[in-house]
Short mmCIF file of C-alpha atoms and ligand atoms in Angstrom, two decimals:
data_model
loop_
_atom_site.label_atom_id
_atom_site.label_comp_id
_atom_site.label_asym_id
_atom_site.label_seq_id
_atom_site.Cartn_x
_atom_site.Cartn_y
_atom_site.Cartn_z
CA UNK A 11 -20.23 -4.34 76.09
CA UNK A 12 -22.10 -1.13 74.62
CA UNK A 13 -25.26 -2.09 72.42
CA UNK A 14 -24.50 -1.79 68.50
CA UNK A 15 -27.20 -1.38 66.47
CA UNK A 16 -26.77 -3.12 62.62
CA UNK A 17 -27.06 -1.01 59.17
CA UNK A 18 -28.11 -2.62 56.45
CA UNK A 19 -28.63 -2.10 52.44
CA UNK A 20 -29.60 -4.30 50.18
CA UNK A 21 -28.25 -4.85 46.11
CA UNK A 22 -31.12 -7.18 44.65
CA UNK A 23 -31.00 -8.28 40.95
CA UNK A 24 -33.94 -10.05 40.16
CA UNK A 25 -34.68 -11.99 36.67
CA UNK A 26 -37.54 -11.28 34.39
CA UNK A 27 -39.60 -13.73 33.32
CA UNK A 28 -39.68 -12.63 29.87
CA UNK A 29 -39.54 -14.84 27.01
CA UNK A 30 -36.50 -13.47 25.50
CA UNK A 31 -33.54 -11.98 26.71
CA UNK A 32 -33.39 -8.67 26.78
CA UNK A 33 -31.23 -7.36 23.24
CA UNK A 34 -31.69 -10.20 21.33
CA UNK A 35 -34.36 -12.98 21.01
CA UNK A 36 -32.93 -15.81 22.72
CA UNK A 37 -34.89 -17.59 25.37
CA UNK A 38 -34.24 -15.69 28.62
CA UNK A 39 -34.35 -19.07 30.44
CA UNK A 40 -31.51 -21.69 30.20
CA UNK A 41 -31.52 -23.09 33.60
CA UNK A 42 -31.87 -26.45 32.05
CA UNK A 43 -29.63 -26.04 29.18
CA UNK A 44 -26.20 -27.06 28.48
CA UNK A 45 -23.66 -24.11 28.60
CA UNK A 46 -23.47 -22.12 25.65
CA UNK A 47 -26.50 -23.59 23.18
CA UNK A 48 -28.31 -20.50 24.08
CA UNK A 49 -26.29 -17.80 22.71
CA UNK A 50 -26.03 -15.71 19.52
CA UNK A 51 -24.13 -12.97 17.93
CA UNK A 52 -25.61 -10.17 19.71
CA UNK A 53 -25.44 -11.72 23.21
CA UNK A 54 -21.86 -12.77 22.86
CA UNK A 55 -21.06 -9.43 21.60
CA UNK A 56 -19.38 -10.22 18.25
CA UNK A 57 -18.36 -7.11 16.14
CA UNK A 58 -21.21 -5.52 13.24
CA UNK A 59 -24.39 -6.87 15.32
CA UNK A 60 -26.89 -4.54 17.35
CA UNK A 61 -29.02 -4.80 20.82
CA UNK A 62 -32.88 -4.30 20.03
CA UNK A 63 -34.40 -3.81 23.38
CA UNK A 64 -37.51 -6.01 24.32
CA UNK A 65 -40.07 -4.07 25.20
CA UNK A 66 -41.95 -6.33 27.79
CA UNK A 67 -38.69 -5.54 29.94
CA UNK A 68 -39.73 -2.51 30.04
CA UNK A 69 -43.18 -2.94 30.95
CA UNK A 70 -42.05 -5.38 33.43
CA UNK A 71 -39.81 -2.89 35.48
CA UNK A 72 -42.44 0.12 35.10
CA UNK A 73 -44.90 -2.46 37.24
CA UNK A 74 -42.00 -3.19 40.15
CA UNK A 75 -40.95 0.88 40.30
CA UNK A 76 -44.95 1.72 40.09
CA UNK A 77 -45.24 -0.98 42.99
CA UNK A 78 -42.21 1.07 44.55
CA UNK A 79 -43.74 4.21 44.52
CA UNK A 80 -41.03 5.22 42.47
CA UNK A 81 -41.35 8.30 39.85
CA UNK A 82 -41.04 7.26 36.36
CA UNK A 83 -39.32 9.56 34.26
CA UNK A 84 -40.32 10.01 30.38
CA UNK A 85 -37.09 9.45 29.28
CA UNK A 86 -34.51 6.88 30.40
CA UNK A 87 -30.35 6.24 28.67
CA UNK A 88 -28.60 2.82 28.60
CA UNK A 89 -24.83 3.04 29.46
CA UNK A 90 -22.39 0.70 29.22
CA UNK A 91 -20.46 -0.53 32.36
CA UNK A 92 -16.96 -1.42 31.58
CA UNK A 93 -15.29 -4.14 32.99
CA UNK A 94 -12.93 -6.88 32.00
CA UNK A 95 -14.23 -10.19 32.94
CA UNK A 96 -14.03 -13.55 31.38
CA UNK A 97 -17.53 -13.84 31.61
CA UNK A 98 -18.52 -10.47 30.11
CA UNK A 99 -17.53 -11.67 26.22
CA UNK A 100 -18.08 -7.54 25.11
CA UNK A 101 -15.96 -6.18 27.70
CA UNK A 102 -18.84 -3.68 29.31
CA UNK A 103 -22.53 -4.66 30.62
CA UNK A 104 -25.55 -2.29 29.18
CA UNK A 105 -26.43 -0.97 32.06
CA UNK A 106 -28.69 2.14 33.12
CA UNK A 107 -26.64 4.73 34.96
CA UNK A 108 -27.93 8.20 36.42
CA UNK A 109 -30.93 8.37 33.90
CA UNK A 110 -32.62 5.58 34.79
CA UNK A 111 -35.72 4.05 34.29
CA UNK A 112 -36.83 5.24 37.95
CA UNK A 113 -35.63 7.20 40.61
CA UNK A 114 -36.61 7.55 44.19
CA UNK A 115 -39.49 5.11 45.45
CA UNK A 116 -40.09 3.14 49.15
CA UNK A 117 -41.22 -0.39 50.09
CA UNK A 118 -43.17 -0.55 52.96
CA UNK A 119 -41.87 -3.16 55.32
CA UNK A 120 -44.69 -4.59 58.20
CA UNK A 121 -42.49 -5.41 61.42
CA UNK A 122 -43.64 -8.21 63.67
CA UNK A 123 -44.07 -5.51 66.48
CA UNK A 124 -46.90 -4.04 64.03
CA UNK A 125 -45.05 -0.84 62.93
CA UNK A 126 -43.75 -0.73 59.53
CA UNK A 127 -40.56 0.34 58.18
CA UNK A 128 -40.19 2.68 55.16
CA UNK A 129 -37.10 1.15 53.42
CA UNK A 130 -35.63 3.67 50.31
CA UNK A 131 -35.08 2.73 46.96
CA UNK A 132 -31.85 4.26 46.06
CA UNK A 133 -31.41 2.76 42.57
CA UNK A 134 -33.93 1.18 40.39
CA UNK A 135 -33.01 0.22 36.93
CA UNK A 136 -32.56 -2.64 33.95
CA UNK A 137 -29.78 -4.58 32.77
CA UNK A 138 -28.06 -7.04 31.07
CA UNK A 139 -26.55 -10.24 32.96
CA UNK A 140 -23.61 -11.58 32.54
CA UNK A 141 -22.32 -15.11 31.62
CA UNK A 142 -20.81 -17.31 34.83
CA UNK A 143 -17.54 -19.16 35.35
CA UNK A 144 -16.87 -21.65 37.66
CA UNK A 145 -13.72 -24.18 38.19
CA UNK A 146 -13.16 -27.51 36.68
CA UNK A 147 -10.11 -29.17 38.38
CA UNK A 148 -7.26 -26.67 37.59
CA UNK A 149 -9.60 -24.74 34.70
CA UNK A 150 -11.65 -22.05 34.16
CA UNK A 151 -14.79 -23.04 32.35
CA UNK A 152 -17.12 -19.79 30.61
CA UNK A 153 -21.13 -20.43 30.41
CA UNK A 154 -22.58 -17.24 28.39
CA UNK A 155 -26.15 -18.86 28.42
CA UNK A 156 -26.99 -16.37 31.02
CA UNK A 157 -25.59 -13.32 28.83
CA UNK A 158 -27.98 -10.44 28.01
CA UNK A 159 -30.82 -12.26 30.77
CA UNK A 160 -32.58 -9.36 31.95
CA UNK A 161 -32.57 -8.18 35.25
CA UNK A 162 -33.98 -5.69 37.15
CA UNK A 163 -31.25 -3.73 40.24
CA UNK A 164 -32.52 -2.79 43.11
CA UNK A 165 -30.71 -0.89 45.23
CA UNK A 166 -32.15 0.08 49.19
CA UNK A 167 -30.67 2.87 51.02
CA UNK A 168 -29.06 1.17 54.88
CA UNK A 169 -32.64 1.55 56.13
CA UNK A 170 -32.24 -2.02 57.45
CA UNK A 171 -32.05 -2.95 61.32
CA UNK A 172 -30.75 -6.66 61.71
CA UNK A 173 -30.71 -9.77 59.81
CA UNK A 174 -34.11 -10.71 59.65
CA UNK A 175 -35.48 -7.29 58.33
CA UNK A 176 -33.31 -8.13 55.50
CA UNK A 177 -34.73 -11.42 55.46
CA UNK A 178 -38.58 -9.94 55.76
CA UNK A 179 -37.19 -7.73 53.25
CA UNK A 180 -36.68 -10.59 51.09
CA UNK A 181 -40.13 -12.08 51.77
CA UNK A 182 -42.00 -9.16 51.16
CA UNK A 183 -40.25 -8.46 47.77
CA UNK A 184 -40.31 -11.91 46.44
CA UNK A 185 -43.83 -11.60 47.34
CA UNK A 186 -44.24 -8.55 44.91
CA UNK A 187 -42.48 -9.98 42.36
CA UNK A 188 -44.65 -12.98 42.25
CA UNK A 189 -47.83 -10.91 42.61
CA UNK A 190 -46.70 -7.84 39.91
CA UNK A 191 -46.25 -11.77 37.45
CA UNK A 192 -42.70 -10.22 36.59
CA UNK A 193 -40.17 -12.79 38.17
CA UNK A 194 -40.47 -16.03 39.47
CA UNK A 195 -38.38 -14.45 42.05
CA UNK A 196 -36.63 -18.07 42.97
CA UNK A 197 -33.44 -17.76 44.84
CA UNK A 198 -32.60 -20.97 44.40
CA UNK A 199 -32.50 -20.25 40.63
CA UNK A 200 -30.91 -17.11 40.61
CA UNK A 201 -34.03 -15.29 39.53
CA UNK A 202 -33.40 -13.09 42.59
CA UNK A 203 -30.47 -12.88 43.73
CA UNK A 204 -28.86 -10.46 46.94
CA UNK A 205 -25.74 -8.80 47.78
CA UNK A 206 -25.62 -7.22 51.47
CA UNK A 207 -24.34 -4.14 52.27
CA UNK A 208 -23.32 -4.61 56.50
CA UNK A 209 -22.31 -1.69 58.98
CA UNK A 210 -22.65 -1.67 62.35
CA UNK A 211 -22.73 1.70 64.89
CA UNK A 212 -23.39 2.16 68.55
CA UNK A 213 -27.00 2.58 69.34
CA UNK A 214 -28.42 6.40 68.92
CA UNK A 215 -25.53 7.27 66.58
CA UNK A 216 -26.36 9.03 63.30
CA UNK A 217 -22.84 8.28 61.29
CA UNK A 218 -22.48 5.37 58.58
CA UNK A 219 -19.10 3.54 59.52
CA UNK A 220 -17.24 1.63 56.78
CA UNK A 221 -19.14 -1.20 55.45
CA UNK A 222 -18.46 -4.68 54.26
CA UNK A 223 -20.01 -6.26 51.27
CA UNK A 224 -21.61 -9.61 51.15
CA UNK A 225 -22.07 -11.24 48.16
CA UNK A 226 -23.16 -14.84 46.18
CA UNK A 227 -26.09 -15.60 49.48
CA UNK A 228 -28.59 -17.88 47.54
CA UNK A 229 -31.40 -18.17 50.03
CA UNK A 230 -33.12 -15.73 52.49
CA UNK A 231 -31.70 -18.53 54.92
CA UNK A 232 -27.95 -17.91 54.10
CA UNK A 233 -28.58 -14.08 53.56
CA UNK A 234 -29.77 -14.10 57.66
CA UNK A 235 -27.26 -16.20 58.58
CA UNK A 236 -24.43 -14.59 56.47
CA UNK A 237 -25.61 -11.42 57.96
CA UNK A 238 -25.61 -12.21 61.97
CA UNK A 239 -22.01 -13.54 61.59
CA UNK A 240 -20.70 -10.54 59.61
CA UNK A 241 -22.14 -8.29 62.14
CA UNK A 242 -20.50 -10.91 64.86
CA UNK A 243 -17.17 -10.30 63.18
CA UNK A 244 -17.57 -6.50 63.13
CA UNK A 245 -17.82 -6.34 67.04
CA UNK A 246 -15.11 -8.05 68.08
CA UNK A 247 -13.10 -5.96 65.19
CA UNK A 248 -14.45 -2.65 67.10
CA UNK A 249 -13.79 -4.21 70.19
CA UNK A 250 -10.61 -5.21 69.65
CA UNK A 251 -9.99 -1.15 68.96
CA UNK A 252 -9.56 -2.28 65.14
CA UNK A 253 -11.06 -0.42 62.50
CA UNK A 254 -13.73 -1.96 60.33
CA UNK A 255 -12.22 -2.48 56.37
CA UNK A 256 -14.45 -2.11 53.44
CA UNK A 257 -14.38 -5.70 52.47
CA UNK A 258 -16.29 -7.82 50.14
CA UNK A 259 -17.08 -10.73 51.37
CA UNK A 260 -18.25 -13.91 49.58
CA UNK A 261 -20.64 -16.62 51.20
CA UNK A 262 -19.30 -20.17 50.99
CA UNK A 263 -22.65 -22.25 51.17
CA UNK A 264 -20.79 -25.88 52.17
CA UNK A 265 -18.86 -24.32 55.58
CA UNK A 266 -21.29 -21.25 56.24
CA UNK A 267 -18.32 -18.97 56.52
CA UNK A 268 -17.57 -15.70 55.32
CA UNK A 269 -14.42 -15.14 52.87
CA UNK A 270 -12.61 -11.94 51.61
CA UNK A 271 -12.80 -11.50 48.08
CA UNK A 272 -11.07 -8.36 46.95
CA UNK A 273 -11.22 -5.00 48.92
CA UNK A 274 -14.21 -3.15 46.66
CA UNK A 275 -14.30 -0.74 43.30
CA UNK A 276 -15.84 1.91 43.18
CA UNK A 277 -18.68 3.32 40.63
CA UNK A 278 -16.01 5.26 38.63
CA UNK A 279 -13.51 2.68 37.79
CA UNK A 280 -16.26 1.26 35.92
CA UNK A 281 -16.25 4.20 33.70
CA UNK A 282 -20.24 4.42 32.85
CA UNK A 283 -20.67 6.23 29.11
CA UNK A 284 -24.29 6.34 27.25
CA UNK A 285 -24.41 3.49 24.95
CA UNK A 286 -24.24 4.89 21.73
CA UNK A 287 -25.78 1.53 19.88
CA UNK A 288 -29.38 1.84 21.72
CA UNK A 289 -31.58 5.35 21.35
CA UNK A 290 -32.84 6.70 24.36
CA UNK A 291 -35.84 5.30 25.87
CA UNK A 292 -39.02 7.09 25.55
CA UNK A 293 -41.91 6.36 27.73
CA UNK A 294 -44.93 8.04 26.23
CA UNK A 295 -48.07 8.92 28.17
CA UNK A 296 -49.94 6.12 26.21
CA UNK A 297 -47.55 3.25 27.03
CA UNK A 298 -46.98 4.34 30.46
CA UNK A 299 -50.94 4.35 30.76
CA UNK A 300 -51.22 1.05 29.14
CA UNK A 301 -48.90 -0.68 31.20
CA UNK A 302 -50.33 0.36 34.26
CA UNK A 303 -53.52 -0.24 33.42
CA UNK A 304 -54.13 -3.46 34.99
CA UNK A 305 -51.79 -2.66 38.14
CA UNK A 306 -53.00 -4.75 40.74
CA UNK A 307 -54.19 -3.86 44.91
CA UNK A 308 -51.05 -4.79 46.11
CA UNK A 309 -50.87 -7.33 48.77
CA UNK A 310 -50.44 -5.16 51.71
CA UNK A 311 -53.52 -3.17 50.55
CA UNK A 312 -55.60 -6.27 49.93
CA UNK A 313 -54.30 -7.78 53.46
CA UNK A 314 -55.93 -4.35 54.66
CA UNK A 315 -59.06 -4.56 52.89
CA UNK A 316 -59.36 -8.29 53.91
CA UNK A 317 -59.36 -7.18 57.26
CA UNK A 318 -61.68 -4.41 56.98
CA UNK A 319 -64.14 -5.13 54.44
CA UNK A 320 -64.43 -9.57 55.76
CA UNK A 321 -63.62 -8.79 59.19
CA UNK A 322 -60.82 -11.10 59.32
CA UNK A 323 -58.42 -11.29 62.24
CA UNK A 324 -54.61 -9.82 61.34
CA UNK A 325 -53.77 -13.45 60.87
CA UNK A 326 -56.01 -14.85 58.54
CA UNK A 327 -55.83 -11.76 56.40
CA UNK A 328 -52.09 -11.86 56.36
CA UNK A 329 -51.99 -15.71 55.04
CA UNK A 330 -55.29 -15.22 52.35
CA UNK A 331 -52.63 -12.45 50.74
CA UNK A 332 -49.37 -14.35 50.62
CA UNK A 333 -50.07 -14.92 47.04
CA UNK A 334 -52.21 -13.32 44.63
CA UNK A 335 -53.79 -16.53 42.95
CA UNK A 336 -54.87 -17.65 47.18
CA UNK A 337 -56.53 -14.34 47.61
CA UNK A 338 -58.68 -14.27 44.25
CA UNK A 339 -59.44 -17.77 45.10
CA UNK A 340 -60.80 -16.77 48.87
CA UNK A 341 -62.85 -13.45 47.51
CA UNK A 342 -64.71 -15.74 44.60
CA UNK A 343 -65.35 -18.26 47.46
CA UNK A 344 -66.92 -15.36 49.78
CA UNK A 345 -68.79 -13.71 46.69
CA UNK A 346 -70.45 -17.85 46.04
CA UNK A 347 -70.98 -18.46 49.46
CA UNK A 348 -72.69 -15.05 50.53
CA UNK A 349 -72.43 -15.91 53.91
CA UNK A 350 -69.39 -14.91 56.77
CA UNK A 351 -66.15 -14.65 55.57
CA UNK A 352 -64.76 -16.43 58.56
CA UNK A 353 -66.08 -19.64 57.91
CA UNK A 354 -64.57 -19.35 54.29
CA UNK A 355 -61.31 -18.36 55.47
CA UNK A 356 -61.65 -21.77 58.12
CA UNK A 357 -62.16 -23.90 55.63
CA UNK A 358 -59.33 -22.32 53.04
CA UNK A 359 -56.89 -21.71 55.71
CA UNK A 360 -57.02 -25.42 57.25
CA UNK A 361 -57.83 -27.96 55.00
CA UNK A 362 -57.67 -26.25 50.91
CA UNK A 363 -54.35 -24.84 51.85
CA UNK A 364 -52.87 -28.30 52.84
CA UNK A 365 -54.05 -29.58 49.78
CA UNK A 366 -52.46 -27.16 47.85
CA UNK A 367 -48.88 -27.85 49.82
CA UNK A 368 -48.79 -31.54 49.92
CA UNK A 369 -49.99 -31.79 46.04
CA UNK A 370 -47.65 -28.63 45.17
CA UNK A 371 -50.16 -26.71 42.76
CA UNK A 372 -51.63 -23.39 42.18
CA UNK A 373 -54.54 -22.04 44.12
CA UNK A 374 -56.05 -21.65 40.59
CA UNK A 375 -55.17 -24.94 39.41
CA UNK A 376 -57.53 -26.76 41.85
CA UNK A 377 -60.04 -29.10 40.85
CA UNK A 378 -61.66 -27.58 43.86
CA UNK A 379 -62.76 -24.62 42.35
CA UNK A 380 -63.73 -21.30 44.80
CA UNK A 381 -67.53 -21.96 43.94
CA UNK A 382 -66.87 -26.15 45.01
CA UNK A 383 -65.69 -24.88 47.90
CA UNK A 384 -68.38 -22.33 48.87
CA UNK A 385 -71.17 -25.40 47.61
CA UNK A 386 -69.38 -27.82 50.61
CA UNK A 387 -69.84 -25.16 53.16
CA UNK A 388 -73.21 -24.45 52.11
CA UNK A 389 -74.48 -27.60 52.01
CA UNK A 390 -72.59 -27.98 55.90
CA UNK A 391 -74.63 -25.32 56.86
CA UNK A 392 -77.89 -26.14 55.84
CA UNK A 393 -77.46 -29.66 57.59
CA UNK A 394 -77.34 -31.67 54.58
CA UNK A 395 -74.17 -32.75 55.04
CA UNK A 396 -71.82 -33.27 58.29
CA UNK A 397 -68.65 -31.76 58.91
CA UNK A 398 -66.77 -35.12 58.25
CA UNK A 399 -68.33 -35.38 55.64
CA UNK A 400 -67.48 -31.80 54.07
CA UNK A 401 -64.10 -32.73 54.41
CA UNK A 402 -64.19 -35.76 52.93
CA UNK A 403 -65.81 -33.86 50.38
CA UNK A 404 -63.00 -31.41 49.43
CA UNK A 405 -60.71 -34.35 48.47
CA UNK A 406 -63.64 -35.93 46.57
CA UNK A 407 -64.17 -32.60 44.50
CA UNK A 408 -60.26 -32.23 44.58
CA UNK A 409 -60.24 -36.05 43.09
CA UNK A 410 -62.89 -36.18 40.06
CA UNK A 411 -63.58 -32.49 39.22
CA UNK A 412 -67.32 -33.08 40.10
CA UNK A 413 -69.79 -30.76 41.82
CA UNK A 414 -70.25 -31.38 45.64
CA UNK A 415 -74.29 -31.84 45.29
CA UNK A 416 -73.36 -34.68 42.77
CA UNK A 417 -71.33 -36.46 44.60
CA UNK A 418 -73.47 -35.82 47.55
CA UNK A 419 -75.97 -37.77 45.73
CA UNK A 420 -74.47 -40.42 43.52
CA UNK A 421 -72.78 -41.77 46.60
CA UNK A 422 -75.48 -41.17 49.32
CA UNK A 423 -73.19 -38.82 51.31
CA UNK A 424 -76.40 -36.90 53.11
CA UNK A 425 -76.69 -37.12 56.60
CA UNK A 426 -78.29 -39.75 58.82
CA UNK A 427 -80.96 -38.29 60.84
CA UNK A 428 -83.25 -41.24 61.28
CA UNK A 429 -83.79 -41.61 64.82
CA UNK A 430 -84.15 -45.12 64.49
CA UNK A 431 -81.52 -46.05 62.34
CA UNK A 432 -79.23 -44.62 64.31
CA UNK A 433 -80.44 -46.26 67.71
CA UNK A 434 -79.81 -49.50 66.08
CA UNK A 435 -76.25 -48.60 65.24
CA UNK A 436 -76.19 -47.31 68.71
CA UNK A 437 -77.12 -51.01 70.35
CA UNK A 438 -74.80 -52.94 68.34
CA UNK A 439 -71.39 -50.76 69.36
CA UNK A 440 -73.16 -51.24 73.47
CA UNK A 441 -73.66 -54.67 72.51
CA UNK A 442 -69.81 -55.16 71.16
CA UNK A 443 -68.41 -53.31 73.65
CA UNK A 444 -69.20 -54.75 77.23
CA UNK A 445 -65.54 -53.47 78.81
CA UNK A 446 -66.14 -50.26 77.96
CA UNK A 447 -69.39 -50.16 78.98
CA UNK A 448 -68.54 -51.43 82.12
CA UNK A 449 -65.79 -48.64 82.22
CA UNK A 450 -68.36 -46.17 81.54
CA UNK A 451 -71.10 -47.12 84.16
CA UNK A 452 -68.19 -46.97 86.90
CA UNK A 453 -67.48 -43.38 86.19
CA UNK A 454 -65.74 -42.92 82.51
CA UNK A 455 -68.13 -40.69 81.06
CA UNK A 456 -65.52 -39.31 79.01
CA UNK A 457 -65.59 -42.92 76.79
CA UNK A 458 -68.48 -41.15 75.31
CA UNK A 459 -66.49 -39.61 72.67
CA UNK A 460 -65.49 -43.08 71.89
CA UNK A 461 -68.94 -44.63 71.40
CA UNK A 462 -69.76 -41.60 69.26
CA UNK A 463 -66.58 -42.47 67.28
CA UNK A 464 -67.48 -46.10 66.89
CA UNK A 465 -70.96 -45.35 65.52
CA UNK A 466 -69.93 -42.47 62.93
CA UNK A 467 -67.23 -45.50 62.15
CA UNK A 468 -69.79 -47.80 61.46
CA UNK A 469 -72.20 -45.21 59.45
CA UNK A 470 -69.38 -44.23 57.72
CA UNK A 471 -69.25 -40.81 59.08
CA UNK A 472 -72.76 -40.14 57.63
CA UNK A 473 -74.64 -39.95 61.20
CA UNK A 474 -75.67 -36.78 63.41
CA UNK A 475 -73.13 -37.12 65.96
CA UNK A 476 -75.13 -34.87 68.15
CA UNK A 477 -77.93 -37.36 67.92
CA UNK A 478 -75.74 -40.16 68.03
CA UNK A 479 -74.50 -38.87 71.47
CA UNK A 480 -78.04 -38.53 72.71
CA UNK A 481 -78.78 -41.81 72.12
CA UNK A 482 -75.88 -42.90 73.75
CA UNK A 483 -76.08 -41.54 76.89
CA UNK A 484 -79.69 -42.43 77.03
CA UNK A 485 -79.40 -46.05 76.33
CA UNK A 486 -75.78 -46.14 78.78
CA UNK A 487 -77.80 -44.16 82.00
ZN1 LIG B 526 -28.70 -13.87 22.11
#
C-alpha cells in the first residue's frame, strides 16, 4: 500500500470566562442551571430589544490573537449569520465575518522529535453561541441558557500531520487559554470545544483532496481517536478506487463510531450581512495598549528561559510551565532559596506536585507557600534537618499553615547527631534482631539498609542515617 500522509484543520470555539454573556448581562455560565432560567429578551431575540457588546470580550480575544501573533486591526464589523435552527430563537448568530477582530496569526506547535510546527490561524474572531437541543423520547426539547455565551472561533489552516498533532494542538492551546486567564478551556464543559477538518494525500503531494468534517468530539481523547478512524476510513475509500465525499461526520461518544450527518454548506448559504443593530468596533491605541499591558511571557518563552536562565534540563522546564500559577510558584521558590534551581525544581517536581494532584488545588492555593518550601530545603541543606524529615515537613506546612523553623522546633524535628544516642539505638535493634544478625555475619551485608531502617524507625526518622550506618557496621564487624 503507498504511504498517505493525513491533512488536518482545526474549527475551535472556545468559551470566555466572562461574567456576562456577551449582548446582554446574563451570567455567561449556566452549566449548573436548569434550561431556560438564564435567558432574557435580548438573548432570546424578542422584537424592540438591542445587543450591547461587553467589552471584557473584547479584551479577552485581543489577549488570545496577541498570543497568536495575529494583527489586530483598528476596526472590526459584527455580521449576522443566518440560519434556521430551533435552537437559534433570532433566526441568525452575530457573528464576525471578513472584518474581524484579527486576521492572520501562527501558534507554534513543539513536536516530540524537538522541531516545531508553525500551524496558521486562518480565522480568528467573536461570537455569539447558540442554544442546544437534544431528544426526549419522541421530542425535541430547546435549552437557550447557552444563547448569546461568548465564544471565541478559531480557525487553523490543514497545517496538521496526524491525530496526535491535533491532539498536542489541543494541549498546547488549552494551555494558552488557561495561562492568557480567558477560558477555563474545559472540554468536558464545552468551554472548548473542536470540529476536525480530515484529508488525506499520498506522501510528497502538494494538492488538498476533498475533506470530511468531524464534529461534536468532547475530549482531546475522542478528537485522536475520531481522527485515526476517519483517516482509516479514507484509505480503504481511495483504495477501493472510490472517491473521498465531503462529509460531515458526527462523533457518537457511547460506540466510538463515526456517523454522516448531512453532506456540508457552504459559507454563502449562510448569507453573512453587517449587523445593522451593533456600531462598528473601534479599537483605539489606548485600549489596545491597556489591554496588553499586562500580556504575560508565554509558556513556551518561559519554558525557554527556565532552561536557560536555571539551567534546567528540557524536562523539568517543560513540566514547571504547564501552568502559569506552577511556574510563578517555582521562580518565588528559586528567588527565597538563592541557591540551585535544580534542587528546587526536585523538590516541586516530586513531592509539591503530588500534593497538588491528589488534594486537587491550585499551585497558589497551597498552604505550602514558595518561601515554606525554599525554608525546608534550606534548613535540609544546612543539616538541620534530614531528608525524611523535609518531607515530612512539606505535609506538616501543607497541614497547619505554619513556618517550617516552627514546627522544626515546637515538635523537636532537628536532627540526631549525638554519637551516643544513636549507638544506643544502634544496640537495641542488634540486640532485637539476632536472625538477622546472624544473616549478616554469614555474608548479607546488604541487611544493612535494614538496620539503618530499623533505627531511623525507632528515632522517628530524626537520626543521621549516615552515622547510623557507621555505627552499624562497626558494632556488626
Ligand atoms: Zn440574556
Amino acid at each position: 500500500m503507498p504511504d498517505y500522509e493525513t491533512v488536518i484543520g482545526l474549527e475551535t470555539h472556545i468559551q470566555l470566562n466572562t461574567e456576562t454573556k456577551i449582548f446582554c448581562s446574563c451570567k455567561a455560565d449556566s452549566w449548573n442551571q436548569p434550561p431556560n432560567t438564564n435567558i432574557c429578551p435580548v438573548c432570546c431575540g424578542l422584537p424592540g430589544t438591542l445587543p450591547v457588546l461587553n467589552e471584557k470580550v473584547v479584551e479577552k480575544a485581543v489577549l488570545l490573537a496577541r498570543a497568536m501573533h495575529a494583527e489586530i486591526p483598528k476596526v472590526s464589523y459584527f455580521d449576522r449569520k443566518n440560519y434556521f435552527y430551533p435552537d437559534l430563537p433570532k433566526g441568525y448568530q452575530i457573528s464576525q465575518f471578513d472584518e474581524s477582530l484579527a486576521k492572520g496569526g501562527y501558534l507554534d506547535l513543539p513536536l516530540p522529535d524537538g522541531s516545531t510546527r508553525k500551524v496558521r490561524i486562518h480565522k480568528l474572531h467573536i461570537e455569539e453561541d447558540a442554544g442546544k437541543t437534544k431528544n426526549q423520547g419522541s421530542e425535541r426539547w430547546v435549552d437557550f441558557n447557552r444563547c448569546g455565551v461568548p465564544l471565541i472561533e478559531m480557525v487553523t489552516e490543514p497545517d496538521l500531520r496526524g491525530a496526535d498533532e491535533a491532539a498536542q494542538y489541543l494541549i498546547r492551546l488549552r494551555q494558552i487559554l488557561r495561562w492568557l486567564g480567558i477560558s477555563e478551556a474545559d472540554m468536558e464543559k464545552a468551554h472548548l470545544r473542536c470540529d476536525a477538518n480530515v484529508s488525506i494525500r499520498l506522501k510528497g503531494e502538494t494538492i488538498l483532496n476533498p475533506k470530511t468534517e468531524i464534529k461534536n468530539v468532547n475530549s482531546i481523547e475522542a478528537v485522536k481517536d475520531a481522527i485515526e478512524k476517519e483517516v482509516e476510513r479514507q484509505i480503504r475509500e481511495v483504495e477501493a478506487g472510490r472517491r473521498i465525499q465531503t462529509w460531515t461526520l458526527e462523533w457518537d461518544e457511547d460506540t466510538a463510531t463515526l456517523k454522516k450527518m448531512r453532506s456540508k454548506e457552504t459559507e454563502a448559504d449562510y448569507r453573512y450581512f453587517r449587523d445593522p443593530d451593533l456600531l462598528p468596533l473601534y479599537l483605539d491605541d489606548a485600549w489596545r495598549e491597556q489591554i496588553l499591558s499586562g500580556f504575560p511571557e508565554l509558556p513556551l518563552e518561559r519554558r525557554e528561559r527556565f532552561t536557560s536562565q536555571y539551567g534546567l534540563p528540557e524536562y523539568d522546564a517543560d513540566i514547571l510551565t504547564s501552568e502559569r500559577n506552577l511556574s510563578d510558584y517555582f521562580e518565588t521558590a528559586v528567588k527565597a532559596y538563592g541557591g540551585d534551581p535544580k534542587r528546587i525544581s526536585n523538590w516541586l517536581m516530586n513531592d509539591v506536585l503530588r500534593m497538588i494532584n491528589e488534594q486537587n488545588i491550585l499551585p497558589n492555593d497551597l498552604k505550602l507557600s514558595p518561601i515554606f518550601l525554599a525554608e525546608i530545603i534550606q534548613l535540609v541543606d544546612q543539616g538541620l534537618i534530614n531528608t525524611t524529615t523535609g518531607k515530612t515537613l512539606l505535609e506538616k506546612v501543607q497541614t497547619t499553615g505554619k513556618s517550617p523553623r516552627e514546627l522544626v522546633e515546637s515538635e523537636g524535628l532537628a536532627k540526631v547527631s549525638d554519637d551516643n544516642a544513636i549507638r544506643s539505638v544502634c544496640q537495641e535493634v542488634i540486640a532485637e534482631s539476632p536472625n538477622e544478625v546472624s544473616s549478616y555475619k554469614s555474608g548479607k551485608i546488604n541487611l544493612i539498609g535494614w538496620f539503618v531502617g530499623q533505627v531511623m524507625k525507632k528515632m522517628k526518622g530524626k537520626a543521621d542515617p549516615t552515622l547510623a550506618r557507621k555505627i552499624l557496621e562497626e558494632l556488626l564487624a
